[in-house]
PDB file of C-alpha atoms in Angstrom:
ATOM      1  CA  MET A   1    -136.328 -80.158 -82.122  1.00 55.00           C
ATOM      2  CA  ASN A   2    -138.343 -78.196 -85.288  1.00 59.00           C
ATOM      3  CA  PRO A   3    -140.652 -80.798 -87.075  1.00 58.00           C
ATOM      4  CA  THR A   4    -140.799 -80.169 -90.660  1.00 62.00           C
ATOM      5  CA  LYS A   5    -143.637 -81.363 -92.795  1.00 71.00           C
ATOM      6  CA  ASN A   6    -142.675 -84.797 -93.908  1.00 72.00           C
ATOM      7  CA  SER A   7    -140.972 -85.961 -90.926  1.00 73.00           C
ATOM      8  CA  PHE A   8    -142.552 -88.636 -88.042  1.00 64.00           C
ATOM      9  CA  GLU A   9    -141.191 -88.571 -84.251  1.00 72.00           C
ATOM     10  CA  PHE A  10    -141.441 -91.741 -81.796  1.00 70.00           C
ATOM     11  CA  ASP A  11    -139.841 -93.621 -79.409  1.00 74.00           C
ATOM     12  CA  LYS A  12    -138.758 -96.680 -80.775  1.00 76.00           C
ATOM     13  CA  SER A  13    -138.554 -98.235 -83.158  1.00 74.00           C
ATOM     14  CA  LEU A  14    -138.660-102.060 -83.202  1.00 77.00           C
ATOM     15  CA  TRP A  15    -137.240-104.156 -85.951  1.00 72.00           C
ATOM     16  CA  SER A  16    -139.185-107.819 -85.061  1.00 70.00           C
ATOM     17  CA  ILE A  17    -138.375-109.763 -88.702  1.00 67.00           C
ATOM     18  CA  PRO A  18    -136.211-112.331 -88.205  1.00 67.00           C
ATOM     19  CA  PRO A  19    -133.042-112.231 -90.063  1.00 66.00           C
ATOM     20  CA  THR A  20    -133.669-116.185 -91.556  1.00 70.00           C
ATOM     21  CA  GLN A  21    -137.586-115.088 -92.333  1.00 68.00           C
ATOM     22  CA  LYS A  22    -138.026-114.281 -96.419  1.00 66.00           C
ATOM     23  CA  ILE A  23    -139.135-111.042 -97.061  1.00 62.00           C
ATOM     24  CA  GLN A  24    -141.038-110.381 -99.929  1.00 60.00           C
ATOM     25  CA  GLN A  25    -139.913-107.003-100.922  1.00 56.00           C
ATOM     26  CA  ILE A  26    -136.131-106.128-100.179  1.00 57.00           C
ATOM     27  CA  PHE A  27    -135.977-103.076 -98.443  1.00 56.00           C
ATOM     28  CA  ALA A  28    -132.756-100.847 -97.455  1.00 55.00           C
ATOM     29  CA  ASP A  29    -132.855-101.916 -93.718  1.00 54.00           C
ATOM     30  CA  ALA A  30    -134.886-105.113 -94.372  1.00 53.00           C
ATOM     31  CA  ARG A  31    -131.636-107.070 -93.677  1.00 55.00           C
ATOM     32  CA  ARG A  32    -130.737-107.400 -89.739  1.00 57.00           C
ATOM     33  CA  ASP A  33    -128.385-109.421 -87.628  1.00 62.00           C
ATOM     34  CA  THR A  34    -130.491-108.954 -84.893  1.00 71.00           C
ATOM     35  CA  TYR A  35    -134.093-108.430 -84.315  1.00 76.00           C
ATOM     36  CA  ASP A  36    -136.539-107.395 -80.801  1.00 82.00           C
ATOM     37  CA  THR A  37    -138.360-110.788 -80.021  1.00 85.00           C
ATOM     38  CA  GLN A  38    -141.251-110.841 -77.983  1.00 88.00           C
ATOM     39  CA  LEU A  39    -139.884-110.608 -75.075  1.00 90.00           C
ATOM     40  CA  ASP A  40    -138.003-107.143 -75.863  1.00 89.00           C
ATOM     41  CA  VAL A  41    -141.571-105.670 -76.948  1.00 90.00           C
ATOM     42  CA  TYR A  42    -143.052-106.748 -73.894  1.00 93.00           C
ATOM     43  CA  ASN A  43    -140.405-105.483 -71.689  1.00 93.00           C
ATOM     44  CA  LEU A  44    -140.499-102.176 -73.477  1.00 91.00           C
ATOM     45  CA  VAL A  45    -144.274-101.804 -74.016  1.00 90.00           C
ATOM     46  CA  ALA A  46    -146.161-103.493 -71.443  1.00 92.00           C
ATOM     47  CA  LYS A  47    -144.125-104.643 -68.212  1.00 94.00           C
ATOM     48  CA  GLY A  48    -144.426-101.210 -66.777  1.00 93.00           C
ATOM     49  CA  CYS A  49    -147.911-101.384 -66.715  1.00 92.00           C
ATOM     50  CA  VAL A  50    -147.817-104.062 -64.279  1.00 93.00           C
ATOM     51  CA  GLU A  51    -146.146-102.421 -61.949  1.00 93.00           C
ATOM     52  CA  ASP A  52    -148.195 -99.201 -62.521  1.00 93.00           C
ATOM     53  CA  SER A  53    -151.763-101.695 -62.359  1.00 91.00           C
ATOM     54  CA  PHE A  54    -150.298-102.835 -58.637  1.00 90.00           C
ATOM     55  CA  ASN A  55    -149.773 -99.260 -58.012  1.00 91.00           C
ATOM     56  CA  GLY A  56    -153.519 -98.490 -58.616  1.00 87.00           C
ATOM     57  CA  TYR A  57    -153.173 -97.320 -62.311  1.00 88.00           C
ATOM     58  CA  ASN A  58    -155.126 -98.044 -64.978  1.00 84.00           C
ATOM     59  CA  SER A  59    -153.446 -99.688 -67.835  1.00 86.00           C
ATOM     60  CA  CYS A  60    -154.316-100.270 -71.377  1.00 86.00           C
ATOM     61  CA  VAL A  61    -151.835-101.281 -74.653  1.00 88.00           C
ATOM     62  CA  LEU A  62    -153.481-100.850 -77.425  1.00 86.00           C
ATOM     63  CA  THR A  63    -152.295-102.104 -81.298  1.00 87.00           C
ATOM     64  CA  TYR A  64    -153.103 -99.854 -84.733  1.00 86.00           C
ATOM     65  CA  GLY A  65    -152.372-100.775 -88.273  1.00 85.00           C
ATOM     66  CA  GLN A  66    -153.221-102.136 -91.231  1.00 85.00           C
ATOM     67  CA  THR A  67    -154.496-106.327 -91.933  1.00 85.00           C
ATOM     68  CA  GLY A  68    -151.616-108.017 -91.346  1.00 83.00           C
ATOM     69  CA  SER A  69    -148.791-106.233 -89.916  1.00 82.00           C
ATOM     70  CA  GLY A  70    -148.934-108.151 -87.011  1.00 84.00           C
ATOM     71  CA  LYS A  71    -151.024-106.977 -84.197  1.00 86.00           C
ATOM     72  CA  THR A  72    -152.440-109.932 -83.299  1.00 87.00           C
ATOM     73  CA  HIS A  73    -149.116-111.780 -83.131  1.00 87.00           C
ATOM     74  CA  THR A  74    -147.774-108.869 -81.432  1.00 89.00           C
ATOM     75  CA  MET A  75    -150.902-109.715 -78.579  1.00 90.00           C
ATOM     76  CA  MET A  76    -151.361-113.117 -78.922  1.00 89.00           C
ATOM     77  CA  GLY A  77    -148.099-114.535 -79.691  1.00 88.00           C
ATOM     78  CA  LYS A  78    -147.597-118.027 -80.419  1.00 86.00           C
ATOM     79  CA  TYR A  79    -148.147-120.760 -77.793  1.00 78.00           C
ATOM     80  CA  ASP A  80    -145.843-123.757 -76.857  1.00 79.00           C
ATOM     81  CA  PRO A  81    -146.899-125.651 -73.784  1.00 77.00           C
ATOM     82  CA  LYS A  82    -143.491-126.498 -73.500  1.00 79.00           C
ATOM     83  CA  VAL A  83    -142.063-122.898 -72.822  1.00 77.00           C
ATOM     84  CA  VAL A  84    -142.167-121.390 -69.794  1.00 75.00           C
ATOM     85  CA  CYS A  85    -144.026-118.053 -70.114  1.00 78.00           C
ATOM     86  CA  GLY A  86    -141.892-115.202 -69.956  1.00 74.00           C
ATOM     87  CA  GLY A  87    -138.924-116.359 -71.627  1.00 78.00           C
ATOM     88  CA  GLN A  88    -137.419-115.992 -74.880  1.00 81.00           C
ATOM     89  CA  GLY A  89    -140.790-118.254 -75.895  1.00 83.00           C
ATOM     90  CA  GLU A  90    -143.100-116.543 -78.577  1.00 87.00           C
ATOM     91  CA  GLU A  91    -145.526-115.478 -76.474  1.00 90.00           C
ATOM     92  CA  GLY A  92    -146.967-112.248 -76.519  1.00 91.00           C
ATOM     93  CA  LEU A  93    -147.970-108.837 -74.535  1.00 92.00           C
ATOM     94  CA  ILE A  94    -151.086-110.757 -73.126  1.00 91.00           C
ATOM     95  CA  PRO A  95    -149.766-114.370 -71.683  1.00 91.00           C
ATOM     96  CA  ARG A  96    -146.587-112.361 -71.093  1.00 93.00           C
ATOM     97  CA  THR A  97    -148.673-109.822 -68.952  1.00 93.00           C
ATOM     98  CA  CYS A  98    -151.600-112.295 -67.024  1.00 91.00           C
ATOM     99  CA  CYS A  99    -148.607-114.229 -66.390  1.00 92.00           C
ATOM    100  CA  ASP A 100    -146.402-111.788 -64.419  1.00 94.00           C
ATOM    101  CA  VAL A 101    -149.668-110.017 -62.981  1.00 94.00           C
ATOM    102  CA  PHE A 102    -150.131-113.150 -61.364  1.00 94.00           C
ATOM    103  CA  ALA A 103    -146.918-114.136 -60.280  1.00 94.00           C
ATOM    104  CA  GLU A 104    -146.726-110.583 -58.197  1.00 94.00           C
ATOM    105  CA  LEU A 105    -150.426-111.459 -57.134  1.00 94.00           C
ATOM    106  CA  ASP A 106    -148.687-114.900 -55.785  1.00 94.00           C
ATOM    107  CA  ARG A 107    -146.059-113.143 -53.644  1.00 93.00           C
ATOM    108  CA  LYS A 108    -148.332-110.349 -52.601  1.00 91.00           C
ATOM    109  CA  ARG A 109    -150.449-112.828 -50.708  1.00 90.00           C
ATOM    110  CA  ALA A 110    -147.801-114.720 -49.516  1.00 91.00           C
ATOM    111  CA  ALA A 111    -146.785-111.694 -47.861  1.00 90.00           C
ATOM    112  CA  GLU A 112    -150.047-111.054 -46.808  1.00 88.00           C
ATOM    113  CA  THR A 113    -150.459-113.972 -44.807  1.00 88.00           C
ATOM    114  CA  SER A 114    -148.423-112.995 -41.565  1.00 88.00           C
ATOM    115  CA  LYS A 115    -151.265-110.679 -41.553  1.00 89.00           C
ATOM    116  CA  ALA A 116    -154.355-110.788 -39.550  1.00 90.00           C
ATOM    117  CA  GLU A 117    -157.090-111.857 -42.081  1.00 88.00           C
ATOM    118  CA  ALA A 118    -159.017-108.805 -41.315  1.00 89.00           C
ATOM    119  CA  ASP A 119    -156.249-106.898 -42.156  1.00 91.00           C
ATOM    120  CA  GLN A 120    -155.038-109.205 -45.329  1.00 89.00           C
ATOM    121  CA  ILE A 121    -155.816-107.489 -48.858  1.00 88.00           C
ATOM    122  CA  THR A 122    -158.299-109.020 -51.105  1.00 87.00           C
ATOM    123  CA  TYR A 123    -157.104-107.889 -54.766  1.00 87.00           C
ATOM    124  CA  THR A 124    -159.732-108.241 -58.011  1.00 88.00           C
ATOM    125  CA  VAL A 125    -158.371-108.492 -61.339  1.00 88.00           C
ATOM    126  CA  GLU A 126    -160.375-107.079 -64.568  1.00 85.00           C
ATOM    127  CA  VAL A 127    -159.456-107.718 -67.900  1.00 85.00           C
ATOM    128  CA  THR A 128    -161.067-106.359 -71.339  1.00 85.00           C
ATOM    129  CA  PHE A 129    -160.343-106.979 -74.822  1.00 85.00           C
ATOM    130  CA  VAL A 130    -162.323-104.764 -77.607  1.00 84.00           C
ATOM    131  CA  GLU A 131    -161.820-104.929 -81.410  1.00 83.00           C
ATOM    132  CA  ILE A 132    -162.780-101.898 -82.783  1.00 83.00           C
ATOM    133  CA  TYR A 133    -162.773-102.807 -86.597  1.00 81.00           C
ATOM    134  CA  MET A 134    -164.184-100.897 -89.655  1.00 80.00           C
ATOM    135  CA  GLU A 135    -165.103 -97.944 -86.700  1.00 80.00           C
ATOM    136  CA  LYS A 136    -167.510-100.996 -85.158  1.00 82.00           C
ATOM    137  CA  VAL A 137    -166.453-101.761 -81.422  1.00 84.00           C
ATOM    138  CA  ARG A 138    -166.697-105.468 -80.520  1.00 83.00           C
ATOM    139  CA  ASP A 139    -166.213-107.335 -76.955  1.00 84.00           C
ATOM    140  CA  LEU A 140    -163.924-109.729 -77.412  1.00 81.00           C
ATOM    141  CA  LEU A 141    -164.750-111.683 -74.363  1.00 82.00           C
ATOM    142  CA  ASP A 142    -168.266-112.372 -75.920  1.00 80.00           C
ATOM    143  CA  PRO A 143    -169.135-115.981 -75.506  1.00 78.00           C
ATOM    144  CA  ALA A 144    -170.891-115.728 -79.317  1.00 76.00           C
ATOM    145  CA  LEU A 145    -167.445-115.000 -80.619  1.00 73.00           C
ATOM    146  CA  GLU A 146    -167.113-119.152 -79.588  1.00 71.00           C
ATOM    147  CA  ARG A 147    -169.943-120.249 -81.657  1.00 66.00           C
ATOM    148  CA  GLY A 148    -168.224-119.188 -84.773  1.00 63.00           C
ATOM    149  CA  LYS A 149    -166.505-115.718 -86.133  1.00 58.00           C
ATOM    150  CA  ASP A 150    -169.752-115.852 -89.062  1.00 55.00           C
ATOM    151  CA  ILE A 151    -172.248-115.141 -86.027  1.00 57.00           C
ATOM    152  CA  GLU A 152    -172.741-111.225 -85.538  1.00 61.00           C
ATOM    153  CA  CYS A 153    -171.679-110.602 -81.925  1.00 61.00           C
ATOM    154  CA  SER A 154    -173.674-107.789 -80.513  1.00 67.00           C
ATOM    155  CA  GLU A 155    -171.770-104.149 -80.969  1.00 75.00           C
ATOM    156  CA  ALA A 156    -170.234-102.393 -78.124  1.00 79.00           C
ATOM    157  CA  ARG A 157    -170.834 -98.642 -77.517  1.00 83.00           C
ATOM    158  CA  ILE A 158    -167.788 -96.129 -76.278  1.00 85.00           C
ATOM    159  CA  ARG A 159    -169.612 -93.548 -73.776  1.00 87.00           C
ATOM    160  CA  GLU A 160    -167.728 -90.772 -71.597  1.00 89.00           C
ATOM    161  CA  SER A 161    -168.258 -90.187 -67.677  1.00 89.00           C
ATOM    162  CA  PRO A 162    -167.934 -86.819 -66.164  1.00 91.00           C
ATOM    163  CA  VAL A 163    -166.733 -89.051 -63.666  1.00 89.00           C
ATOM    164  CA  ALA A 164    -164.338 -91.660 -64.917  1.00 81.00           C
ATOM    165  CA  GLY A 165    -164.089 -90.654 -68.569  1.00 82.00           C
ATOM    166  CA  PRO A 166    -164.312 -92.772 -71.802  1.00 81.00           C
ATOM    167  CA  PHE A 167    -165.607 -96.603 -71.523  1.00 82.00           C
ATOM    168  CA  VAL A 168    -166.861 -99.185 -73.590  1.00 85.00           C
ATOM    169  CA  GLU A 169    -170.664 -99.406 -72.498  1.00 84.00           C
ATOM    170  CA  GLY A 170    -171.946-103.085 -71.551  1.00 77.00           C
ATOM    171  CA  VAL A 171    -167.981-104.429 -71.702  1.00 78.00           C
TER     172      VAL A 171
END
């Protein structure tokens, strides 16, 4: 393909506004009969990360966009205690990923029980949640955040290791 000055290429565009939701402005394609659910987004964006993680790769999901564009909703979704995670509910990428990671861990642990204890594999799960806002990096798991939004959290710094590559210091 020969891109022109005003072209933009992408793999897939997801329409996530239900037909029943009121839209402030009507765009030419704003009314669709179908839309992509949180499950559709998860299957396209993050499901492969779970498998890749168990194959020894680090995984990262990055959301980017203007304020109010749905980044937090995509990542966290809407919690409903009556819905089993992983179905057609409104859970976002993070709860769905956690659900799949721990379900896979349960399967792997069950398979390990037939081995001698010395031969069993031990699994460790580590997660990092950071926010980059106005060129400041913040650890979203910093306990200071629990005390209130107005409390200043320590600012994390992005560093680069010649061996391990980029990382967020202290996170």
